[in-house]
mmCIF file of the N, C-alpha and C atoms, coordinates in Angstrom:
data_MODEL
# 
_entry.id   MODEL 
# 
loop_
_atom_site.group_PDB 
_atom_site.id 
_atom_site.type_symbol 
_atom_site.label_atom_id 
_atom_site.label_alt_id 
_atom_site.label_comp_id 
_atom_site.label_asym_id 
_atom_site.label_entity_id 
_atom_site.label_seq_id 
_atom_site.pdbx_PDB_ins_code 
_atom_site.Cartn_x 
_atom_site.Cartn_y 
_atom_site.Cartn_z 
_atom_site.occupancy 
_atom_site.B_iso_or_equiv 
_atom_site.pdbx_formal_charge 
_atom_site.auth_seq_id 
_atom_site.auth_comp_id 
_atom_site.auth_asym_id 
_atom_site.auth_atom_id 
_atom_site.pdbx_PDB_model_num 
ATOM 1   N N  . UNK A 1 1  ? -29.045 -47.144 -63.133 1.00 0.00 ? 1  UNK A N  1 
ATOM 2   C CA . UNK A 1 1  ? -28.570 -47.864 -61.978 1.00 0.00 ? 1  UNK A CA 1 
ATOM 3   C C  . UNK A 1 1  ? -28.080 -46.881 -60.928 1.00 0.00 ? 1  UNK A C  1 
ATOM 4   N N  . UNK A 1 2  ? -29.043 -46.893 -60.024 1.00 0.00 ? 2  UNK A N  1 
ATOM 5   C CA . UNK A 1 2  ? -28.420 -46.004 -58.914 1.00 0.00 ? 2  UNK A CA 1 
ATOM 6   C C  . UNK A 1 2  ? -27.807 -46.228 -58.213 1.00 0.00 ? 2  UNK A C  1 
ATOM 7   N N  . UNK A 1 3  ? -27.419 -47.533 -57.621 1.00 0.00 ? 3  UNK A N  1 
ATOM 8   C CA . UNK A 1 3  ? -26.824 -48.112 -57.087 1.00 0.00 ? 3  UNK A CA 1 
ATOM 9   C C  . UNK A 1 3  ? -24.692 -48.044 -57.473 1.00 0.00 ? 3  UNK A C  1 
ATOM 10  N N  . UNK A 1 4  ? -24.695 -47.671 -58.390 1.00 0.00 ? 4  UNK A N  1 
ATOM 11  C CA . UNK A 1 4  ? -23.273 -47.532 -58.584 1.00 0.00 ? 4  UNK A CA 1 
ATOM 12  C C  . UNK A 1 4  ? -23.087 -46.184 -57.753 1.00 0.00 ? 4  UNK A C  1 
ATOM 13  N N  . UNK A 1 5  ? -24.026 -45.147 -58.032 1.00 0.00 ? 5  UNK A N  1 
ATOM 14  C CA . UNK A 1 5  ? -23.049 -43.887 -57.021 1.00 0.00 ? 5  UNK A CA 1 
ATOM 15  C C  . UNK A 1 5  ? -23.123 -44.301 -56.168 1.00 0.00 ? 5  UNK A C  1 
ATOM 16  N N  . UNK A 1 6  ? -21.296 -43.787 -55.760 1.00 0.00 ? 6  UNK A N  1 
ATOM 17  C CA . UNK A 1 6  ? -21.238 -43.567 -54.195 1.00 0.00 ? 6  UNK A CA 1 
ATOM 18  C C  . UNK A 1 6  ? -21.563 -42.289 -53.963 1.00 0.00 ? 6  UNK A C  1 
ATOM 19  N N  . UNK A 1 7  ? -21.870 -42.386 -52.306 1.00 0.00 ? 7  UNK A N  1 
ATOM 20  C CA . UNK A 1 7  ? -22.355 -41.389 -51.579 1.00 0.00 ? 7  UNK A CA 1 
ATOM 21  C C  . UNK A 1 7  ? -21.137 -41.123 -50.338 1.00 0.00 ? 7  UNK A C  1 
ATOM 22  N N  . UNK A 1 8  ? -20.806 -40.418 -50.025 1.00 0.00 ? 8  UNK A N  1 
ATOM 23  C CA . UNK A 1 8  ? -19.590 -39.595 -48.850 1.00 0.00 ? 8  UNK A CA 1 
ATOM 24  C C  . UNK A 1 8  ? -20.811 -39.647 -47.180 1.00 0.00 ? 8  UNK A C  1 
ATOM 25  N N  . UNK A 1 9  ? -19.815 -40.360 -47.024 1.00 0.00 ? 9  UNK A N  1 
ATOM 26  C CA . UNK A 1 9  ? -20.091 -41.025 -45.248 1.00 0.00 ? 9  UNK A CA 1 
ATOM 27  C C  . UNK A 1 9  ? -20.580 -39.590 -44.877 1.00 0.00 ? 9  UNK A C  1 
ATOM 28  N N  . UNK A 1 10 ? -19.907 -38.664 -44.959 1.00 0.00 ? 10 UNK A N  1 
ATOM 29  C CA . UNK A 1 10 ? -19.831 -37.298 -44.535 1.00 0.00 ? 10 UNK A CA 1 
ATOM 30  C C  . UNK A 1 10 ? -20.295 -35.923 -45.397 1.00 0.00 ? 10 UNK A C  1 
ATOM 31  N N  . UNK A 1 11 ? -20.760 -35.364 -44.822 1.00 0.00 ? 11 UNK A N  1 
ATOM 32  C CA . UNK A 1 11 ? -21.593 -34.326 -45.954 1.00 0.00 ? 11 UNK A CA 1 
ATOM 33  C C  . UNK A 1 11 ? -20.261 -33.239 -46.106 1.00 0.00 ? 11 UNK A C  1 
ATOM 34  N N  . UNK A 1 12 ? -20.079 -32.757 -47.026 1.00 0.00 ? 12 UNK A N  1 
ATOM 35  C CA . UNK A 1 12 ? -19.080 -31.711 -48.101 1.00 0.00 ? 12 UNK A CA 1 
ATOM 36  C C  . UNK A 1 12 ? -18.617 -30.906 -46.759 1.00 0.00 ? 12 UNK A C  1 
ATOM 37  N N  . UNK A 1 13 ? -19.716 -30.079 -46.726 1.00 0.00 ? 13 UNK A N  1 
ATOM 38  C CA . UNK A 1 13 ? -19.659 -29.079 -45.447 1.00 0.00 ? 13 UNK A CA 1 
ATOM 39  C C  . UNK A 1 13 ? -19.150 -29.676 -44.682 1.00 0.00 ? 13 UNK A C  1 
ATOM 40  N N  . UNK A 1 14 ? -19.271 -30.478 -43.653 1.00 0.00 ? 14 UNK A N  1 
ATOM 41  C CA . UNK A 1 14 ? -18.593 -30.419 -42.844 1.00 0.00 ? 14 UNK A CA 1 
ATOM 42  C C  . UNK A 1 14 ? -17.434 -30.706 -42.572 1.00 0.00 ? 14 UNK A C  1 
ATOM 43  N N  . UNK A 1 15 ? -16.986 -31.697 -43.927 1.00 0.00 ? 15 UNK A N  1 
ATOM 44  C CA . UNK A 1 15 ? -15.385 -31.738 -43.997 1.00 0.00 ? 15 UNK A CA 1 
ATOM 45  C C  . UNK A 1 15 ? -14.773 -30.344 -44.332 1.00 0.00 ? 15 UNK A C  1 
ATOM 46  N N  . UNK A 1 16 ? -15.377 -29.370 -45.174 1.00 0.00 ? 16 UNK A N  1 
ATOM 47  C CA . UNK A 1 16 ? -14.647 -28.201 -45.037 1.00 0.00 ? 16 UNK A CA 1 
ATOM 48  C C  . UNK A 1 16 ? -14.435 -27.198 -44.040 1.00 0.00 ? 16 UNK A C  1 
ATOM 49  N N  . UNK A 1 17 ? -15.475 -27.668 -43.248 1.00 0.00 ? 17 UNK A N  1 
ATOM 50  C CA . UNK A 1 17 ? -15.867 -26.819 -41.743 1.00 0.00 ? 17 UNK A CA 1 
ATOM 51  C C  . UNK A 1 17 ? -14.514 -27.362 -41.090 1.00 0.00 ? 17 UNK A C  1 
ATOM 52  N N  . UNK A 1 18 ? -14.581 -28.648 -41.231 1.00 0.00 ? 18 UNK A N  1 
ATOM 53  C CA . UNK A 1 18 ? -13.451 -29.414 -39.799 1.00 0.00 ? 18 UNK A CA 1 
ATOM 54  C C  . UNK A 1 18 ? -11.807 -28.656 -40.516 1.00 0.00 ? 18 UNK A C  1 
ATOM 55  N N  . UNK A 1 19 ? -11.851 -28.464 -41.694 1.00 0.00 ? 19 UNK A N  1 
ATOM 56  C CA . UNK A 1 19 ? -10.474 -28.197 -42.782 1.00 0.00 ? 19 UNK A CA 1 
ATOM 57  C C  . UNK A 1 19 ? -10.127 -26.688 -42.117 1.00 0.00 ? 19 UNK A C  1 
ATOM 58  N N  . UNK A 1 20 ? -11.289 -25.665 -42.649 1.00 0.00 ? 20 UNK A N  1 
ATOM 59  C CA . UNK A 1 20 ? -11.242 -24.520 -42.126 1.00 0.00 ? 20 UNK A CA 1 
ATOM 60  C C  . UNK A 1 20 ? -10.631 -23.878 -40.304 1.00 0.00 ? 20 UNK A C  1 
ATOM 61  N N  . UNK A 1 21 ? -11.481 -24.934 -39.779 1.00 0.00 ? 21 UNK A N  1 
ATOM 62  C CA . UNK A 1 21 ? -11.033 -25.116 -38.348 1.00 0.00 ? 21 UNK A CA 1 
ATOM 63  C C  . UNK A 1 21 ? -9.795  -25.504 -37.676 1.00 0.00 ? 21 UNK A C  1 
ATOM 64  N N  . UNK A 1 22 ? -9.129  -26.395 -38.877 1.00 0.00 ? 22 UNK A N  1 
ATOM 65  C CA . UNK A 1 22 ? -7.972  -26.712 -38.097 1.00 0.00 ? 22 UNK A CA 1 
ATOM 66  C C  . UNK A 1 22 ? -7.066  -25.806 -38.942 1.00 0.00 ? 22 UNK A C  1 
ATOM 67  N N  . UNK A 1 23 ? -7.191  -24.964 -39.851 1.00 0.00 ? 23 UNK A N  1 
ATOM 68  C CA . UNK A 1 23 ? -6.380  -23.991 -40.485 1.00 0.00 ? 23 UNK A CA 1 
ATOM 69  C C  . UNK A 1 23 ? -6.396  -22.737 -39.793 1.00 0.00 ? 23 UNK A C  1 
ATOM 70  N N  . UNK A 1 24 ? -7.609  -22.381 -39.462 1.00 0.00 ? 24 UNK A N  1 
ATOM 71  C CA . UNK A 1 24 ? -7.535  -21.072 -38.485 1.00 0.00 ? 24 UNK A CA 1 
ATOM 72  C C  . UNK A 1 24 ? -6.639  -21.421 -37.397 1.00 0.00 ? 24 UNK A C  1 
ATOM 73  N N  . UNK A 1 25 ? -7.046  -22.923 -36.627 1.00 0.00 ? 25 UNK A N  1 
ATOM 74  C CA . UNK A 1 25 ? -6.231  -22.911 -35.057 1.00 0.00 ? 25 UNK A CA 1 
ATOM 75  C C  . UNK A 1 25 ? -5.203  -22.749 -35.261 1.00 0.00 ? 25 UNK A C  1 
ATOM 76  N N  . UNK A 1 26 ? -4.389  -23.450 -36.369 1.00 0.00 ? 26 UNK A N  1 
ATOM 77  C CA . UNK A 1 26 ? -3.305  -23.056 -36.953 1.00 0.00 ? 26 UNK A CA 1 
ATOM 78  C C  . UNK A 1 26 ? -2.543  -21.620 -36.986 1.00 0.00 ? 26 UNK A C  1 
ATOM 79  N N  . UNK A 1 27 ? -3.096  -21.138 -37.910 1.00 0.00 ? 27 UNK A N  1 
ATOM 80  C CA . UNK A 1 27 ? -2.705  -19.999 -37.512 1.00 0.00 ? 27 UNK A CA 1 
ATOM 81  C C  . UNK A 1 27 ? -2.653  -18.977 -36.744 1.00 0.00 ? 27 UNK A C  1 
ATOM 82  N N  . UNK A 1 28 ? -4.104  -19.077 -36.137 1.00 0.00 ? 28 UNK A N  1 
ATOM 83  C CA . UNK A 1 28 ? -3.988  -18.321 -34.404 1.00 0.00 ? 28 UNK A CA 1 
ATOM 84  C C  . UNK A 1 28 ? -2.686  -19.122 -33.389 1.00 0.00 ? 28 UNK A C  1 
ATOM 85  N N  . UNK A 1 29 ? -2.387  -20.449 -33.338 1.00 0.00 ? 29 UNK A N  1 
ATOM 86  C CA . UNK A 1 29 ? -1.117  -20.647 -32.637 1.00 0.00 ? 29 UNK A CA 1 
ATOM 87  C C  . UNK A 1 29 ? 0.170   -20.076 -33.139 1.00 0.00 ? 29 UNK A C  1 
ATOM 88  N N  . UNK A 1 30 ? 0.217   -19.955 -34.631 1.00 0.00 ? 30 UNK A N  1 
ATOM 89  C CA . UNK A 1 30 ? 1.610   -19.669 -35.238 1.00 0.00 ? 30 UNK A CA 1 
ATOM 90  C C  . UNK A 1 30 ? 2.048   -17.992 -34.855 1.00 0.00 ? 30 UNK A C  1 
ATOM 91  N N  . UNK A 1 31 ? 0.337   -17.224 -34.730 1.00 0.00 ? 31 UNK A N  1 
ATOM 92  C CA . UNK A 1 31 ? 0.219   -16.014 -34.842 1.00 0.00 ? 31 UNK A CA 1 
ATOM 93  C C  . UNK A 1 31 ? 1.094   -15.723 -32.886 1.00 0.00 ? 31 UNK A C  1 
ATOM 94  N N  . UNK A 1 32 ? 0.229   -16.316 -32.507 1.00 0.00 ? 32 UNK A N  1 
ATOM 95  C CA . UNK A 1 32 ? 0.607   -16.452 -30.672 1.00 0.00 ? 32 UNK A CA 1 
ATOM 96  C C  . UNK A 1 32 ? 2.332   -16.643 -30.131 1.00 0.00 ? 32 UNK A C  1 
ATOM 97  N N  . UNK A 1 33 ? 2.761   -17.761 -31.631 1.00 0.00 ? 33 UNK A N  1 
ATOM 98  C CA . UNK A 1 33 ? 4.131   -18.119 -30.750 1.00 0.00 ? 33 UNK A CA 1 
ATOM 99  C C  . UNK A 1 33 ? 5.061   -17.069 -31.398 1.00 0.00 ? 33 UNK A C  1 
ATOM 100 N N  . UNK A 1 34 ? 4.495   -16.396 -32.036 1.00 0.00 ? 34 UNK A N  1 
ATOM 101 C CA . UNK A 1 34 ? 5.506   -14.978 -32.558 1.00 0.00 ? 34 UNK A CA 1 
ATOM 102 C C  . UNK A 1 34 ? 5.246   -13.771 -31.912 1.00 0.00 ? 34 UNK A C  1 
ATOM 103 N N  . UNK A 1 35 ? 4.322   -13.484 -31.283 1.00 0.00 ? 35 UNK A N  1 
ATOM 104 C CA . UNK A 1 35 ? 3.987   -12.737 -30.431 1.00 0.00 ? 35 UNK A CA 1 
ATOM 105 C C  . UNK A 1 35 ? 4.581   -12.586 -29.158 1.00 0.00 ? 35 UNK A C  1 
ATOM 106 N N  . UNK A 1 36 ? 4.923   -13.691 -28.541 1.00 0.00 ? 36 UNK A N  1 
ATOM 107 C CA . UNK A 1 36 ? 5.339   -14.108 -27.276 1.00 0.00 ? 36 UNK A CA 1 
ATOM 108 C C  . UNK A 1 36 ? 4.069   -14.274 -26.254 1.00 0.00 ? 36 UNK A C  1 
ATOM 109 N N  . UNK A 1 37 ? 4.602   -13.923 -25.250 1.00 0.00 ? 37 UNK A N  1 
ATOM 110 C CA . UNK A 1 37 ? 4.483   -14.199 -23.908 1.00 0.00 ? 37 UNK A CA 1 
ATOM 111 C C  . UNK A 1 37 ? 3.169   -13.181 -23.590 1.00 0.00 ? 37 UNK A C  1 
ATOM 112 N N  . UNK A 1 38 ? 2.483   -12.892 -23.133 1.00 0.00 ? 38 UNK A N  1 
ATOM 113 C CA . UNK A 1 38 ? 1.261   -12.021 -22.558 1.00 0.00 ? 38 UNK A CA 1 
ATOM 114 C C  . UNK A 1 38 ? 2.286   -10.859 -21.752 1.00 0.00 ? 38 UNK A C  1 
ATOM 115 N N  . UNK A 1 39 ? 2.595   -11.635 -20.242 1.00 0.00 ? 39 UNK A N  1 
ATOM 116 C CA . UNK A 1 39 ? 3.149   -11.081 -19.256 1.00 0.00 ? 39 UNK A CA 1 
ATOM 117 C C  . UNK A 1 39 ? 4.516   -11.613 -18.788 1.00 0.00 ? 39 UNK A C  1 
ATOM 118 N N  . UNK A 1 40 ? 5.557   -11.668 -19.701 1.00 0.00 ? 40 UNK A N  1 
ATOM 119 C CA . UNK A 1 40 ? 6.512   -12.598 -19.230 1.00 0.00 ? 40 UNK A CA 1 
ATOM 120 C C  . UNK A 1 40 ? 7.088   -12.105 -17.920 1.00 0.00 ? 40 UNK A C  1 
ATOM 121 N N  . UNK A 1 41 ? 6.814   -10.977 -17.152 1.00 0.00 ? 41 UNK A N  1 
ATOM 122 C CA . UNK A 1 41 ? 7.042   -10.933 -15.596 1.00 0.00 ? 41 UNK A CA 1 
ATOM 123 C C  . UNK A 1 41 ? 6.074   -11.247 -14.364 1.00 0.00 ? 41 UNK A C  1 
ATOM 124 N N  . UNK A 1 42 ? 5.044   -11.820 -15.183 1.00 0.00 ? 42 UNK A N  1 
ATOM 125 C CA . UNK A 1 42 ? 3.779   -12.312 -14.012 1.00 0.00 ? 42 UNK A CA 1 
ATOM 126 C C  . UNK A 1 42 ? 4.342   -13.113 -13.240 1.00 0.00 ? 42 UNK A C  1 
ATOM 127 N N  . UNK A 1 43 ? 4.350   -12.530 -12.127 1.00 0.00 ? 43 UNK A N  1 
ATOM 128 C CA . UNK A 1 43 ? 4.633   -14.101 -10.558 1.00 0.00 ? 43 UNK A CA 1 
ATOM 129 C C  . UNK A 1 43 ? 3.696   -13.870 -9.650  1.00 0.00 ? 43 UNK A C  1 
ATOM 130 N N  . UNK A 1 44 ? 3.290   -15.145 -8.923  1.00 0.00 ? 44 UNK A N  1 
ATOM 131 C CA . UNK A 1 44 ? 2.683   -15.090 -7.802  1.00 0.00 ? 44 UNK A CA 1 
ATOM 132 C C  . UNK A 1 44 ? 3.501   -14.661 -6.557  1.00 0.00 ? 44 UNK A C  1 
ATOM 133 N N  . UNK A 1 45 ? 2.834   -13.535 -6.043  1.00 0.00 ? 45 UNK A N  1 
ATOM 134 C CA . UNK A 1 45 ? 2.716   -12.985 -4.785  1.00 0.00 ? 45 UNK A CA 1 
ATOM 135 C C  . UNK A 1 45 ? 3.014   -13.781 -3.651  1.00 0.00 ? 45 UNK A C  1 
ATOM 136 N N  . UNK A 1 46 ? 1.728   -14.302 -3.467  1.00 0.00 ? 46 UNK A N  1 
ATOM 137 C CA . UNK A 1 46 ? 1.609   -15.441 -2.361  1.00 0.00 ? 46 UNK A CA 1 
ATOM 138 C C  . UNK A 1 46 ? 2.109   -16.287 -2.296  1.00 0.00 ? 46 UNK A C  1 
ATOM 139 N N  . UNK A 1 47 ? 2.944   -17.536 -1.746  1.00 0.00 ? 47 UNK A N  1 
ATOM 140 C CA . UNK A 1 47 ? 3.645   -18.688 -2.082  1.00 0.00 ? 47 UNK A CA 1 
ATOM 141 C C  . UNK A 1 47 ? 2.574   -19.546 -1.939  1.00 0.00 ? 47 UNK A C  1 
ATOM 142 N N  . UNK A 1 48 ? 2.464   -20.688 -1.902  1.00 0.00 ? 48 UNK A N  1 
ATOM 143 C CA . UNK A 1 48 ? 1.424   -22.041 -2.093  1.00 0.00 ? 48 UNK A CA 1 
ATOM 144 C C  . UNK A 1 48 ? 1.816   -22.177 -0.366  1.00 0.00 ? 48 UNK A C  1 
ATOM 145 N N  . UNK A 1 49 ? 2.591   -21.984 -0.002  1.00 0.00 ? 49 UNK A N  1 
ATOM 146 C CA . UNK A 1 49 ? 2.476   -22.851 1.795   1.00 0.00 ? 49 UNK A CA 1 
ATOM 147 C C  . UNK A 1 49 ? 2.187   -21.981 2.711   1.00 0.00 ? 49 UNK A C  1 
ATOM 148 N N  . UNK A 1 50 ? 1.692   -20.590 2.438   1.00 0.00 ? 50 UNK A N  1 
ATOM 149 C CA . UNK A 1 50 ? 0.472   -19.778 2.739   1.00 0.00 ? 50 UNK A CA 1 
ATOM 150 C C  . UNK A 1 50 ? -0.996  -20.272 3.142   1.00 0.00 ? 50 UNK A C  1 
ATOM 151 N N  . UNK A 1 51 ? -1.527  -21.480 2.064   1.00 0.00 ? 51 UNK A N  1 
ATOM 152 C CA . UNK A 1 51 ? -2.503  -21.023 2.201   1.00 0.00 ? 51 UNK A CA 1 
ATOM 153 C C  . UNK A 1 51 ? -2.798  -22.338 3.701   1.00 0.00 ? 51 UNK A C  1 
ATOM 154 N N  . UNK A 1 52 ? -4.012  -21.554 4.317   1.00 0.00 ? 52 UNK A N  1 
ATOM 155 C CA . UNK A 1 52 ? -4.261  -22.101 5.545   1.00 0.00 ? 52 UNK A CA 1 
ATOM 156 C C  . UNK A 1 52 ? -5.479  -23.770 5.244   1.00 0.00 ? 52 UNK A C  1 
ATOM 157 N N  . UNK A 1 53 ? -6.124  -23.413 4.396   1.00 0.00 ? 53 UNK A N  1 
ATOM 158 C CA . UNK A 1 53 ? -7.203  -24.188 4.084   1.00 0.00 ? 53 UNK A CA 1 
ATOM 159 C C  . UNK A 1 53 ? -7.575  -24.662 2.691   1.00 0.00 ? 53 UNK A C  1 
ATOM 160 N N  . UNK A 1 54 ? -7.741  -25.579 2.416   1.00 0.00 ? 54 UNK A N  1 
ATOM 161 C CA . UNK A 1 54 ? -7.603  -26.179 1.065   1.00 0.00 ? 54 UNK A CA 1 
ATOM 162 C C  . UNK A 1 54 ? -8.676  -25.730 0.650   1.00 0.00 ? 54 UNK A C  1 
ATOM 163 N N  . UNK A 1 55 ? -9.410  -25.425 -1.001  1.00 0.00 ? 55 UNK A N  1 
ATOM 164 C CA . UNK A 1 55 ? -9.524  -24.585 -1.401  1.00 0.00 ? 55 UNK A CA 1 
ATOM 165 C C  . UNK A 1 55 ? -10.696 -23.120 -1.207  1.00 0.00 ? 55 UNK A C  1 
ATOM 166 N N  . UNK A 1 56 ? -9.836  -22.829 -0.070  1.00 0.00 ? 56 UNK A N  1 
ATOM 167 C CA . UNK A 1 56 ? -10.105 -21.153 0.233   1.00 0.00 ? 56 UNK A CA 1 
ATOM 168 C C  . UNK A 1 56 ? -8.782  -20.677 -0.094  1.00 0.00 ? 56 UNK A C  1 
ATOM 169 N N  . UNK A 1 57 ? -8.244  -20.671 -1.557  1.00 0.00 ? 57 UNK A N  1 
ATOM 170 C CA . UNK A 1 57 ? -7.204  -19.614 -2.234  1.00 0.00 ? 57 UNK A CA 1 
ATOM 171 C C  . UNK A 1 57 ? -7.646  -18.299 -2.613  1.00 0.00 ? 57 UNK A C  1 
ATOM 172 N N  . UNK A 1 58 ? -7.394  -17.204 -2.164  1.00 0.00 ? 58 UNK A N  1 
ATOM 173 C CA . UNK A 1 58 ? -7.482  -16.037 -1.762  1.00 0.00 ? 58 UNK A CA 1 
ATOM 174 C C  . UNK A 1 58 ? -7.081  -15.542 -3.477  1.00 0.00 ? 58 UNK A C  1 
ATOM 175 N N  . UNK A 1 59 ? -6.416  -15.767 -4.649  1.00 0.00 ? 59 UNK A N  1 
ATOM 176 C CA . UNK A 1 59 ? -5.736  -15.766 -5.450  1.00 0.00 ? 59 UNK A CA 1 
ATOM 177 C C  . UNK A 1 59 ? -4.665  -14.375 -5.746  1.00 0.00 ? 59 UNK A C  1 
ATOM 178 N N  . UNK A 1 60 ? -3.823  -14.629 -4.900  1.00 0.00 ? 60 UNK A N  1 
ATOM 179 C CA . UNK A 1 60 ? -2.933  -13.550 -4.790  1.00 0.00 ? 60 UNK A CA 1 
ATOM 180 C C  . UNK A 1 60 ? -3.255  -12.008 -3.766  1.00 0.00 ? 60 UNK A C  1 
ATOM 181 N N  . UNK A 1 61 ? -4.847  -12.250 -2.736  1.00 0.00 ? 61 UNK A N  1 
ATOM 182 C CA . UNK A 1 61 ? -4.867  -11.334 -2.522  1.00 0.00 ? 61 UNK A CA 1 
ATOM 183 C C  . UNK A 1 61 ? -4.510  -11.603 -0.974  1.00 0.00 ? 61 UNK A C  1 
ATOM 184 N N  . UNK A 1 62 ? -3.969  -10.420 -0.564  1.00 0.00 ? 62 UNK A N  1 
ATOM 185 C CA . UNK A 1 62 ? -3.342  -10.699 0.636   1.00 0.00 ? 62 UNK A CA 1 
ATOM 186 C C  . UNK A 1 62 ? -3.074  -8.984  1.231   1.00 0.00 ? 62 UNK A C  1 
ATOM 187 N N  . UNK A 1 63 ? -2.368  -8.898  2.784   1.00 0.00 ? 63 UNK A N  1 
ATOM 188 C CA . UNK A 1 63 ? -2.488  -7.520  3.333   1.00 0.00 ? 63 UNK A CA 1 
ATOM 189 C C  . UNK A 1 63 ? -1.409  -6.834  2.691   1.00 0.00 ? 63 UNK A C  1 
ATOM 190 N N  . UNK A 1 64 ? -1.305  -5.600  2.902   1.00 0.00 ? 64 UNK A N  1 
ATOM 191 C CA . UNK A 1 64 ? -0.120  -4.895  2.725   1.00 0.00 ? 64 UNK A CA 1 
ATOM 192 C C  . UNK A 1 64 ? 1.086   -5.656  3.791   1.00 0.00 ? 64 UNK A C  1 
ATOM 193 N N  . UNK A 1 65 ? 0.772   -6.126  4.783   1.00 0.00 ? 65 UNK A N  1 
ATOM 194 C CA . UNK A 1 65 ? 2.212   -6.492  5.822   1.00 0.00 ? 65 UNK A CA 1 
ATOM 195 C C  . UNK A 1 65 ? 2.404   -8.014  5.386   1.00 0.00 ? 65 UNK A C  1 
ATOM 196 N N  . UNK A 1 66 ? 1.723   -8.188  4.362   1.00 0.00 ? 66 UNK A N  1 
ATOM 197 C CA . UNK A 1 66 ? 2.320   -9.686  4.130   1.00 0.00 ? 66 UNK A CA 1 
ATOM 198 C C  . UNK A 1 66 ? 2.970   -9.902  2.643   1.00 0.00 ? 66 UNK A C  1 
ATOM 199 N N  . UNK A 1 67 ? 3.775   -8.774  2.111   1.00 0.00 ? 67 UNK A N  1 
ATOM 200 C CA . UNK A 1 67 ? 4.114   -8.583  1.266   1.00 0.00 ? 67 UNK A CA 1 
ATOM 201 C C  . UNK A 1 67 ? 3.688   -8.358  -0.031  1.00 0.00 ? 67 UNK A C  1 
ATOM 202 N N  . UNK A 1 68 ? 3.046   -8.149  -0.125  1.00 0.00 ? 68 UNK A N  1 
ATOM 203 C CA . UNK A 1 68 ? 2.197   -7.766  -1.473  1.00 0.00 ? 68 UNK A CA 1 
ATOM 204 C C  . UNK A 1 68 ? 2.472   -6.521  -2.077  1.00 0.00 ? 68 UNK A C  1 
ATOM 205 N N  . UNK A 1 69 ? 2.765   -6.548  -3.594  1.00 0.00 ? 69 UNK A N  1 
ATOM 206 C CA . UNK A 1 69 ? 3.206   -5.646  -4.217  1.00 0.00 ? 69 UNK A CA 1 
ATOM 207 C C  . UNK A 1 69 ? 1.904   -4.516  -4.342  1.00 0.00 ? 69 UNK A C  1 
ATOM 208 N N  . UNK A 1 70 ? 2.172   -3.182  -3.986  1.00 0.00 ? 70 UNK A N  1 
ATOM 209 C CA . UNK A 1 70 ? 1.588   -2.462  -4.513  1.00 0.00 ? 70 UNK A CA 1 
ATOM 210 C C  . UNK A 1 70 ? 2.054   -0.823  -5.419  1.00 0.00 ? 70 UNK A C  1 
ATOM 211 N N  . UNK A 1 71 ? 0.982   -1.270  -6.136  1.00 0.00 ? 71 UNK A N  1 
ATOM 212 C CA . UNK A 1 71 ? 1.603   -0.538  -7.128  1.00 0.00 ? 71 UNK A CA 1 
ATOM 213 C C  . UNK A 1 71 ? 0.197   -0.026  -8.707  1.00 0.00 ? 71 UNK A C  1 
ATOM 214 N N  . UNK A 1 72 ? 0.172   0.670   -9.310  1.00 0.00 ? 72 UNK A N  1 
ATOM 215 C CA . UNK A 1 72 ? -0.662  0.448   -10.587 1.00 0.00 ? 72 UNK A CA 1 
ATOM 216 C C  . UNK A 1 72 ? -0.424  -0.057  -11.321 1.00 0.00 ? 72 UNK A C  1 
# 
């Protein structure tokens, strides 16, 4: 009687694929929030009521006389 096995909606693999996946993201976030911050002194340069024309944002680049940090 073949009819008694059940069969899985879902094939093996890919429930271990989806398992694996949310265990890595896991730990790449846990790994990230112990790490910190990338650049915790990154600020924008430019203020937002700069810009003249909606979106032609320049993204932070601007002259030396309009304050812009320079530096390496």
């Amino acid at each position: 009687m073949e009819s008694s096995k059940r069969r899985l909606p879902v094939p093996p693999a890919l429930i271990g694929f989806v398992v694996l996946l949310v265990a890595l993201t896991g730990l790449s976030y846990g790994a990230g929030r112990m790490a910190g911050p990338v650049a915790p002194g990154m600020h924008r340069t430019v203020p937002a009521e700069q810009n003249q024309e909606p979106g032609m944002d320049m993204h932070g680049l601007s002259t030396v006389g309009d304050g812009a940090v320079v530096g390496r």
